[in-house]
Short mmCIF file of C-alpha atoms and ligand atoms in Angstrom, two decimals:
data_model
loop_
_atom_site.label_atom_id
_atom_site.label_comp_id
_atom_site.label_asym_id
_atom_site.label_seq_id
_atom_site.Cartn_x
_atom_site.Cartn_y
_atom_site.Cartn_z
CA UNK A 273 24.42 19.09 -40.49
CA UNK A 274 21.67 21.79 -40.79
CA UNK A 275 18.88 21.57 -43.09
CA UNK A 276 18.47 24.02 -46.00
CA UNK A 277 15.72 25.61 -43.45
CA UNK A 278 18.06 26.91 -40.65
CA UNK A 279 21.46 27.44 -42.61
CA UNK A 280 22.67 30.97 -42.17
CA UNK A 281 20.20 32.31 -40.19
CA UNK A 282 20.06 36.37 -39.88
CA UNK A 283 20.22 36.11 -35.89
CA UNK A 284 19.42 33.59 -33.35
CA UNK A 285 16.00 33.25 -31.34
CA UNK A 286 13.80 31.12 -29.54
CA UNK A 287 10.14 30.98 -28.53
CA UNK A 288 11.74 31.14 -25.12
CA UNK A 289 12.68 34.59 -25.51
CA UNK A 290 9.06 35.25 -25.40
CA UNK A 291 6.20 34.81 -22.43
CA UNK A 292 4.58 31.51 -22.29
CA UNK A 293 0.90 33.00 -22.89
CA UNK A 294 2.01 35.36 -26.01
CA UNK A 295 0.10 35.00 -28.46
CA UNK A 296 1.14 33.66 -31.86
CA UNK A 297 -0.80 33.46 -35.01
CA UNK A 298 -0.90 33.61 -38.54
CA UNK A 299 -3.89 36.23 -40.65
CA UNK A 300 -5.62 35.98 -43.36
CA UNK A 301 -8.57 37.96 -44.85
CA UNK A 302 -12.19 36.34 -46.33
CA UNK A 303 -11.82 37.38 -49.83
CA UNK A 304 -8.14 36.89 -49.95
CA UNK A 305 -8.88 33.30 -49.59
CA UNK A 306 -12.07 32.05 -49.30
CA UNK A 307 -13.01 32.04 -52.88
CA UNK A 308 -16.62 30.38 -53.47
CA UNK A 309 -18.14 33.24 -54.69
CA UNK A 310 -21.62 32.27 -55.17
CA UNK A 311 -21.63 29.82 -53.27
CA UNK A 312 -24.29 29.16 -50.23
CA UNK A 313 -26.24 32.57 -51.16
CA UNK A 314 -23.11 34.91 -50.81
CA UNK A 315 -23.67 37.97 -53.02
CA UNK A 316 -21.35 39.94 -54.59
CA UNK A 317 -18.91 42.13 -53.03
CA UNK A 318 -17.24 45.50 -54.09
CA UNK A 319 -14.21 43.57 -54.89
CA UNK A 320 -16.04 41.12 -57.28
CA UNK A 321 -17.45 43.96 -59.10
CA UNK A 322 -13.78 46.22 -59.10
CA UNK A 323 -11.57 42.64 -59.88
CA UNK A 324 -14.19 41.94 -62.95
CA UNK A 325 -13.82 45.53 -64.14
CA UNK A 326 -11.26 45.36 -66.76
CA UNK A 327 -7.95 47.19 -65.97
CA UNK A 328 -8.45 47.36 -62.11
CA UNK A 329 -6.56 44.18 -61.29
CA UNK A 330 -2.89 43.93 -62.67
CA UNK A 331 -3.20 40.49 -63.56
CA UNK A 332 -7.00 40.44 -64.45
CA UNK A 333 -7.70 37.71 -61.96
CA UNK A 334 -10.18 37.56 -59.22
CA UNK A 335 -10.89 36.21 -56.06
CA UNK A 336 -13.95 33.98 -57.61
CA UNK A 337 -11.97 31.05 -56.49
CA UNK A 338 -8.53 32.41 -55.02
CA UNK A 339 -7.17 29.35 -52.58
CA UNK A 340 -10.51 27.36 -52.38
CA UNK A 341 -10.55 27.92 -48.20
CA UNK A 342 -14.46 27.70 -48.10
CA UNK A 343 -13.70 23.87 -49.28
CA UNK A 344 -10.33 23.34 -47.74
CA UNK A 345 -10.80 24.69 -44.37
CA UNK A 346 -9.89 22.07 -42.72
CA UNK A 347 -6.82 21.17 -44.83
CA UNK A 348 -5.58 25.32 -43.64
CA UNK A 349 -6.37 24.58 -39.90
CA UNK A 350 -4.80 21.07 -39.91
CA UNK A 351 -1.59 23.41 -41.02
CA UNK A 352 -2.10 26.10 -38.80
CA UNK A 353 -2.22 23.67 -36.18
CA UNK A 354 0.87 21.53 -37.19
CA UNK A 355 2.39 24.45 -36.95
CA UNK A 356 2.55 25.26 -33.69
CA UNK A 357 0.53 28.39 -33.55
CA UNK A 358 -2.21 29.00 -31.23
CA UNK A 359 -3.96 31.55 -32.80
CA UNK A 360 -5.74 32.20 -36.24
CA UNK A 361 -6.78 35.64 -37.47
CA UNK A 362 -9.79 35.52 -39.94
CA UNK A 363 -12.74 37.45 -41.34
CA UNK A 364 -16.13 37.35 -42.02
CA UNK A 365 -17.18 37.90 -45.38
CA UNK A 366 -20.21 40.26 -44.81
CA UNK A 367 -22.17 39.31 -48.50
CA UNK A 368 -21.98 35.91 -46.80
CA UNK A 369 -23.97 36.83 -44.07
CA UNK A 370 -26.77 39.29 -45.35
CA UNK A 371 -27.73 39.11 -49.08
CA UNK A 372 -29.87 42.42 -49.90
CA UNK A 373 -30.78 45.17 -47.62
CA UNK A 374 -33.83 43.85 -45.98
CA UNK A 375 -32.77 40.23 -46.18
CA UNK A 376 -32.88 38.36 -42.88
CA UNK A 377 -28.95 37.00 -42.22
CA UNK A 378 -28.02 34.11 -44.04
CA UNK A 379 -27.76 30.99 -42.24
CA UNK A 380 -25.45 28.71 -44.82
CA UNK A 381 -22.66 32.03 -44.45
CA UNK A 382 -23.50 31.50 -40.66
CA UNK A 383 -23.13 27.99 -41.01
CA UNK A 384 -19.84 28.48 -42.88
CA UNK A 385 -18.10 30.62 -39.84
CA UNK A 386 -19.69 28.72 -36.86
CA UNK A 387 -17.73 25.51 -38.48
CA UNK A 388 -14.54 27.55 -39.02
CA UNK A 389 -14.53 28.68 -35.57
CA UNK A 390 -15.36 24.77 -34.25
CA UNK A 391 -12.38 23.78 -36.12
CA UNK A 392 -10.36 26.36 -34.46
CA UNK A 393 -11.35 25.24 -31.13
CA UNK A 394 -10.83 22.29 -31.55
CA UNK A 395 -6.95 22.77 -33.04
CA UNK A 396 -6.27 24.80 -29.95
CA UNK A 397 -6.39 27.80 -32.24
CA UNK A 398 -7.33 31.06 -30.46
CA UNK A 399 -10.28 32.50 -33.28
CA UNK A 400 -9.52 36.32 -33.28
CA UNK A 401 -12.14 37.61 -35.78
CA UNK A 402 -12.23 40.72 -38.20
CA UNK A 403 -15.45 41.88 -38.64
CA UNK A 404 -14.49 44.18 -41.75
CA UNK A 405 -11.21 43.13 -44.53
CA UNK A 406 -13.10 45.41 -47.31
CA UNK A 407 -15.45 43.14 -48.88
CA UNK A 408 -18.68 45.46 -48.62
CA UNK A 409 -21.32 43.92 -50.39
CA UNK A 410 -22.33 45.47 -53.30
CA UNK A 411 -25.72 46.22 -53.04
CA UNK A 412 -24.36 48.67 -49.80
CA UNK A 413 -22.52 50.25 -52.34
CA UNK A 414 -24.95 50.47 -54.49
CA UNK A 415 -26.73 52.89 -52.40
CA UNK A 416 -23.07 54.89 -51.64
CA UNK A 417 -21.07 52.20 -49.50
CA UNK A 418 -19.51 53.83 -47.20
CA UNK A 419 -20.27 57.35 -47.86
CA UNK A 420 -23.33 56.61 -47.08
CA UNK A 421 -23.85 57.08 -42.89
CA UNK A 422 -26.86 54.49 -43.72
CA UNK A 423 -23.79 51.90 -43.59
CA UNK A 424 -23.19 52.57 -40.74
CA UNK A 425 -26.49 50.79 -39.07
CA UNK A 426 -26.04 48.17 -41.60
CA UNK A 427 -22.57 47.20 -40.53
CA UNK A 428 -23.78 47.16 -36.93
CA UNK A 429 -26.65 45.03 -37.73
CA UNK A 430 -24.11 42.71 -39.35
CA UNK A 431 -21.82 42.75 -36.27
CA UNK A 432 -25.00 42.05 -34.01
CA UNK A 433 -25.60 38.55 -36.00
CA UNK A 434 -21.86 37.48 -36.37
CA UNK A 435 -21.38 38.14 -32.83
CA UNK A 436 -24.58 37.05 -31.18
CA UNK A 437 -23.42 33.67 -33.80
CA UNK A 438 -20.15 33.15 -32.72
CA UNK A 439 -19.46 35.62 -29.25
CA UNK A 440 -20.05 32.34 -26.82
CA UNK A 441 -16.95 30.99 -29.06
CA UNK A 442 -14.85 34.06 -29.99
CA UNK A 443 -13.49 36.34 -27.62
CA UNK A 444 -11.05 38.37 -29.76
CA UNK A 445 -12.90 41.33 -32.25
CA UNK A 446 -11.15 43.52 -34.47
CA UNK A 447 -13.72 45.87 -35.57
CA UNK A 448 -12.22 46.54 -39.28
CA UNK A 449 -8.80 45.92 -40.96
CA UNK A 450 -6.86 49.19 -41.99
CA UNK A 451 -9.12 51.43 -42.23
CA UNK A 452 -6.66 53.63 -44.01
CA UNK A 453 -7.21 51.36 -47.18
CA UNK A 454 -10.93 51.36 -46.78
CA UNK A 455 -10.95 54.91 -47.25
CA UNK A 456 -8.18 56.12 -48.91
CA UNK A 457 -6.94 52.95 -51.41
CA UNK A 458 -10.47 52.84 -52.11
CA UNK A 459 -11.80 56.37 -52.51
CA UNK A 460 -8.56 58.71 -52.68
CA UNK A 461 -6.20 57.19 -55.14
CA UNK A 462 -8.70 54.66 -56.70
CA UNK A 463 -6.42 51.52 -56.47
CA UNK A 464 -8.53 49.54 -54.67
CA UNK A 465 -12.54 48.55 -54.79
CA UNK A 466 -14.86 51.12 -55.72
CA UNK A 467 -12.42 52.35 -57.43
CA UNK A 468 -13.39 56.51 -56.34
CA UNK A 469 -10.71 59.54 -56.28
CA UNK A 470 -11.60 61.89 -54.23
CA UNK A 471 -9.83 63.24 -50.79
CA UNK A 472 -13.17 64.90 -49.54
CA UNK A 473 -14.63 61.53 -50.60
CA UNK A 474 -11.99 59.45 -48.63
CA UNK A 475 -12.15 61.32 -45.22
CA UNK A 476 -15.74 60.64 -45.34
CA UNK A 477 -15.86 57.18 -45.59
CA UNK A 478 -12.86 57.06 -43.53
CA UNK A 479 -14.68 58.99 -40.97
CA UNK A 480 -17.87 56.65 -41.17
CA UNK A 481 -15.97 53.66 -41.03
CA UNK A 482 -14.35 55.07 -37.88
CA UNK A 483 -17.93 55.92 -36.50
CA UNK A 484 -18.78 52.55 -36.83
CA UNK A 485 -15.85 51.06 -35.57
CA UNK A 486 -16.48 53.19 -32.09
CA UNK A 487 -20.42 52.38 -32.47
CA UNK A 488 -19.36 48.20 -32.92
CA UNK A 489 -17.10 48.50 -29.84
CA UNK A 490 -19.61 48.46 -27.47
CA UNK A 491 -22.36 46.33 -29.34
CA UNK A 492 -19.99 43.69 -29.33
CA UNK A 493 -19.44 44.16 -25.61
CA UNK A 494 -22.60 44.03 -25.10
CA UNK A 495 -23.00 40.40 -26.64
CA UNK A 496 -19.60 38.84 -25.53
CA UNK A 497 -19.17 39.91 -22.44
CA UNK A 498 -15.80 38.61 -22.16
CA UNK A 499 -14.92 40.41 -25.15
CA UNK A 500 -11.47 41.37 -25.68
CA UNK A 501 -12.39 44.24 -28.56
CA UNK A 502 -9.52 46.26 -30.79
CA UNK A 503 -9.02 47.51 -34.01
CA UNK A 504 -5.99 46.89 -36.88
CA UNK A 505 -4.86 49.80 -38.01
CA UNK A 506 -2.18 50.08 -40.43
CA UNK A 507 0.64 52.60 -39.65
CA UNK A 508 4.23 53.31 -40.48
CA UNK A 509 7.39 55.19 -38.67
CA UNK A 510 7.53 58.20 -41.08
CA UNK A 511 11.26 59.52 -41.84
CA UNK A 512 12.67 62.21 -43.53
CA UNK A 513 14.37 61.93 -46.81
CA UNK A 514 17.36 64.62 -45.35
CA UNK A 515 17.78 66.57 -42.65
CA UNK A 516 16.80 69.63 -43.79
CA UNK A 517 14.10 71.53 -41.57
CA UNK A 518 11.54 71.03 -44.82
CA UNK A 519 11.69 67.31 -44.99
CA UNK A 520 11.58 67.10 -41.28
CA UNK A 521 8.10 69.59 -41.30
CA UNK A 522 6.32 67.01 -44.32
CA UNK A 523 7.01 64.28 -41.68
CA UNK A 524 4.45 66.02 -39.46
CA UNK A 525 2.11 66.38 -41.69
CA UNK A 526 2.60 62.82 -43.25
CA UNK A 527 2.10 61.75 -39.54
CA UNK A 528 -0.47 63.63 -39.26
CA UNK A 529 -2.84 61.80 -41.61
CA UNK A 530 -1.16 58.54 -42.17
CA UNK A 531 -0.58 57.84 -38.38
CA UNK A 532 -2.40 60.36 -36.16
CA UNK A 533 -5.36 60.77 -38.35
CA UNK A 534 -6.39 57.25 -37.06
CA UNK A 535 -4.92 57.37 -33.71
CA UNK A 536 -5.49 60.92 -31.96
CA UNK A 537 -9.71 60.60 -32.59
CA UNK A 538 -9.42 56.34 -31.01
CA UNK A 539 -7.77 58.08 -27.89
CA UNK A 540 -9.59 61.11 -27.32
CA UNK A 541 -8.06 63.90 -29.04
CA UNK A 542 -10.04 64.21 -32.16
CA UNK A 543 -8.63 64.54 -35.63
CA UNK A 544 -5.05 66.02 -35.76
CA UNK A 545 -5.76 69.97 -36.43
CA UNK A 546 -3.07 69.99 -38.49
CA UNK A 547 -4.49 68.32 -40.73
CA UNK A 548 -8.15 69.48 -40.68
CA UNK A 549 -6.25 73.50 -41.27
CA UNK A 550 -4.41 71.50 -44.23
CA UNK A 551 -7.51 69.94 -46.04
CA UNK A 552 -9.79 72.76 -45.19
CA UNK A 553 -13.32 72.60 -46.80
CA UNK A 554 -12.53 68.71 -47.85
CA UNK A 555 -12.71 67.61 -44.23
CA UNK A 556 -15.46 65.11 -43.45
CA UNK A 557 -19.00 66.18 -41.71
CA UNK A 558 -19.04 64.90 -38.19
CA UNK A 559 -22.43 64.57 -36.39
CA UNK A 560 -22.67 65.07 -32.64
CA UNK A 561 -21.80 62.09 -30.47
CA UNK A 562 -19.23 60.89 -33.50
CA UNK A 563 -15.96 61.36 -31.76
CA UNK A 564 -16.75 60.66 -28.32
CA UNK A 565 -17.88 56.78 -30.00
CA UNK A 566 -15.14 56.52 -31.91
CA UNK A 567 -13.20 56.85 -29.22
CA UNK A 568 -14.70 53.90 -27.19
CA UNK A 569 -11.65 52.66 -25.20
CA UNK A 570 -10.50 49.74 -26.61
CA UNK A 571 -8.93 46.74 -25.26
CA UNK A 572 -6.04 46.00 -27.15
CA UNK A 573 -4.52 48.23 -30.38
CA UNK A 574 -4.00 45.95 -33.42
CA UNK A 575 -0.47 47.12 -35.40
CA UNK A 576 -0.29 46.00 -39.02
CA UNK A 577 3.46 46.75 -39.73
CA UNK A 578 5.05 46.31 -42.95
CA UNK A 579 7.77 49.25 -43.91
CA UNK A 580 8.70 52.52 -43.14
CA UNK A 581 7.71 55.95 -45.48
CA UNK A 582 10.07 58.31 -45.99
CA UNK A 583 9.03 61.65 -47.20
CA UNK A 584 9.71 65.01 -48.66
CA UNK A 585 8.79 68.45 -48.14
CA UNK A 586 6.63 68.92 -51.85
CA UNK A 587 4.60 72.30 -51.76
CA UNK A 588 2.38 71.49 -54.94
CA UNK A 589 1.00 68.18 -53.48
CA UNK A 590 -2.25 68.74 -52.15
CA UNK A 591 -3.17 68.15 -49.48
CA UNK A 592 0.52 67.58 -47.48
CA UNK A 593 2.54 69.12 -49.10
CA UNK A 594 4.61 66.25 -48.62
CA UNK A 595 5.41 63.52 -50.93
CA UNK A 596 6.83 59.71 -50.87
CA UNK A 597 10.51 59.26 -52.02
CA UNK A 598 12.28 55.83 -52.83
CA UNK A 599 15.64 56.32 -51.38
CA UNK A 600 18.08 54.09 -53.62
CA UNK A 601 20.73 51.16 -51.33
CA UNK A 602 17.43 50.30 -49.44
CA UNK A 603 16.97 46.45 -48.95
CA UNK A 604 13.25 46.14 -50.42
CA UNK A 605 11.11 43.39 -50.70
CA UNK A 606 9.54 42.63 -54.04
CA UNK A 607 6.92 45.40 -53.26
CA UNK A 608 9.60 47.57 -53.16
CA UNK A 609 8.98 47.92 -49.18
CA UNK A 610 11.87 48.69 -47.28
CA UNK A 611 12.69 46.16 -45.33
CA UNK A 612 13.12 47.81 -41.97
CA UNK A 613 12.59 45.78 -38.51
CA UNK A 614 13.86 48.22 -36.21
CA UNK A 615 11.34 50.58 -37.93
CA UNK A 616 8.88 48.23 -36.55
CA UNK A 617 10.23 48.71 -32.86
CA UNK A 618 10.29 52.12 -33.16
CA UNK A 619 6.39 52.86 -34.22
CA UNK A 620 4.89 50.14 -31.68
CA UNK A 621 7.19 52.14 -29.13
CA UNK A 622 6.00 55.78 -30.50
CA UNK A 623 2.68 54.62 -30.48
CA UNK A 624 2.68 53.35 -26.66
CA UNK A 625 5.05 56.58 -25.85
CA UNK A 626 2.42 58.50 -27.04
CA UNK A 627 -1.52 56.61 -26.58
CA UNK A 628 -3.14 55.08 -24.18
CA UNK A 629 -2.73 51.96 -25.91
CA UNK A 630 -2.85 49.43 -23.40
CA UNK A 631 -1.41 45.96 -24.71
CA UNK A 632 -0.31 45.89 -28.22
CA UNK A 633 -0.31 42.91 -30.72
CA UNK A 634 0.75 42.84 -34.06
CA UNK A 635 -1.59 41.87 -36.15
CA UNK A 636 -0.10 41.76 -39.26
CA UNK A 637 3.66 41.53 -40.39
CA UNK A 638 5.28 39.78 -43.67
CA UNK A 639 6.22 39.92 -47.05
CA UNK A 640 6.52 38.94 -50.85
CA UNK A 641 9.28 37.88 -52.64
CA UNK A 642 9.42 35.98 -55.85
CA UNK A 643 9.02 32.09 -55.03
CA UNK A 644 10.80 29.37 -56.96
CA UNK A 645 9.75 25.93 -56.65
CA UNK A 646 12.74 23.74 -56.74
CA UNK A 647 13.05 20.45 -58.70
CA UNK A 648 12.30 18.55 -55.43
CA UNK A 649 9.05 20.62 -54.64
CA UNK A 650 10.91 22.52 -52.07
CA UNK A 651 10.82 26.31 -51.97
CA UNK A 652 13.41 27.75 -50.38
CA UNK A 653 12.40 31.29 -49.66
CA UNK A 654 14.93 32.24 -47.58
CA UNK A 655 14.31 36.20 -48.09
CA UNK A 656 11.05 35.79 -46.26
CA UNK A 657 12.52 33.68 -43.43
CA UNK A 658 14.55 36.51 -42.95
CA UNK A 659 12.41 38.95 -43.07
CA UNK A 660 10.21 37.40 -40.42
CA UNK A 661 13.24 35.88 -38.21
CA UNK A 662 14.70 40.08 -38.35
CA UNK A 663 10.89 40.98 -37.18
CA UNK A 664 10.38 38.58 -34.53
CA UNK A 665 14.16 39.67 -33.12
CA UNK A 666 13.48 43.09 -32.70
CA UNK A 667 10.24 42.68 -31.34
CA UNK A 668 11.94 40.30 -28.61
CA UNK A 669 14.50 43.28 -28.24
CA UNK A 670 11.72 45.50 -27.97
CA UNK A 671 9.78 43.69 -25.09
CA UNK A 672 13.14 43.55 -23.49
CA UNK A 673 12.81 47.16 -23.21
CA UNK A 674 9.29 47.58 -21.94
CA UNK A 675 7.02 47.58 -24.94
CA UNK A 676 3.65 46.35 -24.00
CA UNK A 677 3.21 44.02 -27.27
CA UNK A 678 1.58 40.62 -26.87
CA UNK A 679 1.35 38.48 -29.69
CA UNK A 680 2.30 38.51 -32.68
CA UNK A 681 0.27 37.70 -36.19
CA UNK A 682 2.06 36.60 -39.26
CA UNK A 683 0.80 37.25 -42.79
CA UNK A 684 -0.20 35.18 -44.24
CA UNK A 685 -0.71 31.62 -43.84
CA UNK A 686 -1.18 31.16 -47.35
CA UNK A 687 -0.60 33.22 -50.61
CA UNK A 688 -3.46 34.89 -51.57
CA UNK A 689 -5.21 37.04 -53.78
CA UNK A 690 -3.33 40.13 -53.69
CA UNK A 691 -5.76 42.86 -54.50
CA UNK A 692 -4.75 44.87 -56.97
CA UNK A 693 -1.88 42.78 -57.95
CA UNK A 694 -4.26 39.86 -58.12
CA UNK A 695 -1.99 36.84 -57.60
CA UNK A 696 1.37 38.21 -58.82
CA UNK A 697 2.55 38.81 -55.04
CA UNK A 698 3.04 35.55 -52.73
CA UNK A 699 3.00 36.88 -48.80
CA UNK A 700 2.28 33.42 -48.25
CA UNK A 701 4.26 30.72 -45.09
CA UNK A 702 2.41 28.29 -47.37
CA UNK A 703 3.50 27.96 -51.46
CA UNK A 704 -0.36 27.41 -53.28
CA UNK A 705 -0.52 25.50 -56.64
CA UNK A 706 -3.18 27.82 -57.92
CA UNK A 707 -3.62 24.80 -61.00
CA UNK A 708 -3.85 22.27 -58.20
CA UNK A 709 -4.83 23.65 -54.66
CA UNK A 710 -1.66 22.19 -53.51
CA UNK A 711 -0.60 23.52 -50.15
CA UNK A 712 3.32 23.51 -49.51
CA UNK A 713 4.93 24.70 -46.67
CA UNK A 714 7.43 27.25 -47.57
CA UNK A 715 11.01 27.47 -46.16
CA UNK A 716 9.82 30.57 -44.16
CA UNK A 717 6.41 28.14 -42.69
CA UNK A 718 8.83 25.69 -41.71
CA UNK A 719 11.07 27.54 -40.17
CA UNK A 720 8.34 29.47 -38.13
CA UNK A 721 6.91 25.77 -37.05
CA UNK A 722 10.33 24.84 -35.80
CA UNK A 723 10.83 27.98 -33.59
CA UNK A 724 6.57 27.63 -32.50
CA UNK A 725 7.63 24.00 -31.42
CA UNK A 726 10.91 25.30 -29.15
CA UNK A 727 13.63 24.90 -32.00
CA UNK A 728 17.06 26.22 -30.44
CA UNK A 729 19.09 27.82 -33.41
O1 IFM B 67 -2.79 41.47 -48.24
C1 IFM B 67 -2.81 42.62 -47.46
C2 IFM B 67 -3.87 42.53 -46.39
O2 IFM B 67 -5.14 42.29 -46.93
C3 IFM B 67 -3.94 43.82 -45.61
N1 IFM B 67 -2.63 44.20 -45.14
C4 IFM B 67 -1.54 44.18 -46.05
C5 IFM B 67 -1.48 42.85 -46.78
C6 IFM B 67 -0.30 42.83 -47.77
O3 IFM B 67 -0.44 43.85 -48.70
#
C-alpha cells in the first residue's frame, strides 16, 4: 500500500535519471529567514525600514523574527541533511557584516556565517553562497542605495570580507539574486524595499548592481581561487497572448528587457538596442569600462524559474508597449503563476541556444499553495509535490536532449517571509509553526527526501 506521500503521482522519476555528481539543493535567502534583527550588531536593512512602513507589507508583518534560523541553524541543516540533499543555497545578510559606512566588518555577523558554513561541511552540504538577496543596509540607502555608484565600492568591500572569511570553505558565489527585483520591484513599480517608482530610476540601479556584479566576479576570483563564480538571474519564456503579428512584436520587446536586458550585457553584447531606442532619455549613464566588467565571463549561469509571461501588444504602456495578460483555463498556483514546466525547458534551452552560458543550474524553482495542517499534524500538500515532481521531469527530459543544466535548487526549504506578502504565501518543503518554531516536513519535503535517497516510484 502507498503512503499518502507517493499516491497518484503526476509522472514517475528517479534520482537515477540524473548524473551521480548533479547537484541538488534547496535556497533560501538571509532575511527571508534569519530573523534576529538586532541581534549581534546587525543594523537595519532596507527591508526593515519598507516592512515597518505601514501599508508596504500585505500582512503588516516583518522579518524581525521570520523562522528564527540565526537560533535554529542547526535544527534547518540537520533537515537539509536528512534529506538527502547535498547542497544548501544561502545568503549573507550584508547589515550583518558592516554596521555604518566607515565601520570595520563585524566579527559576531562573521562569526554567524563561518558557523553556518562549518555546519554545512560537516552535513555534506555543498555551501553555494549569495552575496546579495536585497537586504541593503540602510544607512547605504541612506546616502541613495543603489543609485548611488558609491555602492558600488561598498558592496565590493563587503564581498572582499565575506569571501576572504569564508573562500577557503565556499567555492560556489552567486554575485546577487535577481537583479531584476533589485531594480525594478524596488525602484520601478515600488512593491518592494525602498519602495521608489521610477523607470529612469530602476535602470540605474539595475545598471549599478550589474556593474558590481561584473566588478565582484573577479575580486572573488581573486580570493578563492577555486572559485566557481555565477549569477541568479530571474527570467521567464515570454509568449504571446494570440497569434496576431502585434502580440508576437510585444514579445520582443518584453524579451527585450525582462530577459535580454540582463543577459545580452553578461555575454558581451551590451544592452538590447531595442530597448535603449524604446526608453530613450530614461536609459541609465554608463561609465567607461562598465560593460566590458559586467561582462566578466562567468562560470556557471544561475536560472531562477518560476512561470511563464504572456503578453500583449499595448501601445499606451510606456515603455513596451506591451502589457501582461492572465489568460483564463491556466493551472496557477496560489500566486496566480502559471504553472508551466515545459516552459521551464524551453527558457534554460533558449538561453543555452542563444549565450555562451556554459553549465546551467537552477537555482531557484517552487511554489505556494494554501497549506492545511491535518488533524494528525500531517500536511498533505500534494499541489506542490506536483509542481516540483512536473519540474524535475522535464528537466530530466531536457538533459535527455542536450541541455547543459547541472543541479538543481529547490525553493525553499522552509516557508518564509514572503516580502511583500509578508507570511501569507508558504513556498516552503518544510510547514513552520510561526506561534511555535515548529518545523514539519511537508508532503512535498518528504517526497523530495524519498526520491534524494533513490526512491523508485
Ligand atoms: O521568495 C522569493 C525569493 O526571495 C526570490 N525568488 C522568488 C521567491 C518566491 O517569490
Amino acid at each position: 500500500m502507498k503512503t499518502p506521500i507517493f499516491k497518484n503521482l503526476p509522472v514517475a522519476i528517479r534520482r537515477a535519471d540524473f548524473a551521480d555528481d548533479f547537484v541538488w539543493g534547496v535556497s533560501t535567502s538571509s532575511y527571508q529567514i534569519e530573523g534576529a534583527a538586532t541581534l549581534d550588531g546587525r543594523v537595519p536593512s532596507i527591508w526593515d525600514t519598507f516592512s515597518t512602513t505601514p501599508g508596504k507589507v500585505r500582512d503588516g508583518s516583518t522579518g524581525a523574527e521570520a523562522c528564527d534560523h540565526y537560533h535554529r541553524w542547526e535544527e534547518d541543516l540537520d533537515l537539509a541533511q536528512s534529506m538527502g540533499l547535498n547542497a544548501y543555497r544561502f545568503s549573507i545578510a550584508w547589515p550583518r557584516i558592516f554596521n555604518g559606512v566607515d565601520a570595520a566588518p563585524n566579527a559576531r555577523g562573521l562569526e554567524f556565517y563561518s558557523k553556518l558554513v562549518d555546519g554545512m561541511l560537516a552535513r555534506g552540504l555543498q555551501p553555494w553562497c549569495t552575496l546579495y538577496h536585497w537586504d541593503l543596509p540602510q544607512y547605504l540607502q541612506d546616502q541613495g542605495g543603489w543609485e548611488n555608484r558609491a555602492t558600488i565600492a561598498a558592496y565590493l568591500q563587503f564581498v572582499e570580507v565575506v569571501t576572504r572569511h569564508l573562500g577557503g570553505r565556499v567555492r560556489h558565489w552567486i554575485t546577487h539574486n535577481e537583479p531584476w527585483c533589485t531594480a525594478m520591484h524596488g525602484n520601478w513599480d515600488g512593491m518592494h524595499a525602498p519602495g521608489k517608482r521610477s523607470l529612469p530610476l530602476a535602470l540605474q540601479v539595475c545598471h549599478h548592481v550589474m556593474v558590481s556584479h561584473g566588478r565582484a566576479v573577479a575580486l572573488i576570483r581573486a580570493q578563492v581561487p577555486d572559485a566557481q563564480v555565477g549569477i541568479a538571474l530571474s527570467l521567464h519564456p515570454i509568449r504571446a497572448a494570440s497569434d496576431s503579428a502585434a502580440d508576437q512584436a510585444a514579445v520582443q520587446r518584453h524579451d527585450g528587457l525582462r530577459n535580454r536586458w540582463f543577459l545580452d550585457p553578461l555575454y558581451g553584447r551590451g544592452y538590447p538596442q531595442q530597448v535603449l531606442e524604446l526608453v530613450g532619455d530614461d536609459a541609465p549613464r554608463i561609465e567607461a569600462g562598465d560593460m566590458d566588467a559586467i561582462a566578466t565571463p562567468l562560470d556557471f549561469l544561475g536560472v531562477n524559474y518560476y512561470f511563464p509571461e504572456v503578453v500583449r501588444d499595448a501601445p499606451e504602456q510606456y515603455p513596451l508597449r506591451s502589457e501582461i495578460v492572465h489568460l483564463a483555463g491556466r493551472e496557477r498556483t496560489a500566486f496566480g503563476w502559471e504553472v508551466a514546466p515545459q516552459g521551464m525547458v524551453e527558457l534554460l534551452q533558449r538561453i543555452e541556444r542563444d549565450y555562451p552560458t556554459g553549465p546551467l543550474y537552477v537555482t531557484e524553482n517552487g511554489s505556494t499553495y494554501e497549506d492545511h495542517v491535518s488533524a494528525d499534524g500531517s500536511i498533505a500538500d500534494v499541489q506542490r509535490r506536483d509542481y516540483l515532481i512536473r519540474h524535475l521531469a522535464a528537466m530530466r527530459d531536457a538533459i535527455a536532449a542536450g541541455a547543459n543544466i547541472h543541479g538543481y535548487f529547490a525553493w525553499s526549504l522552509l516557508d518564509n517571509f514572503e516580502w511583500a506578502e509578508g507570511y501569507l504565501r508558504r513556498f516552503g518543503l518544510t510547514y513552520i509553526d510561526y506561534a511555535t518554531q515548529e518545523r514539519t516536513l511537508k508532503h512535498s519535503g518528504h517526497w523530495y527526501s524519498a526520491f534524494l535517497h533513490g526512491a523508485q516510484n
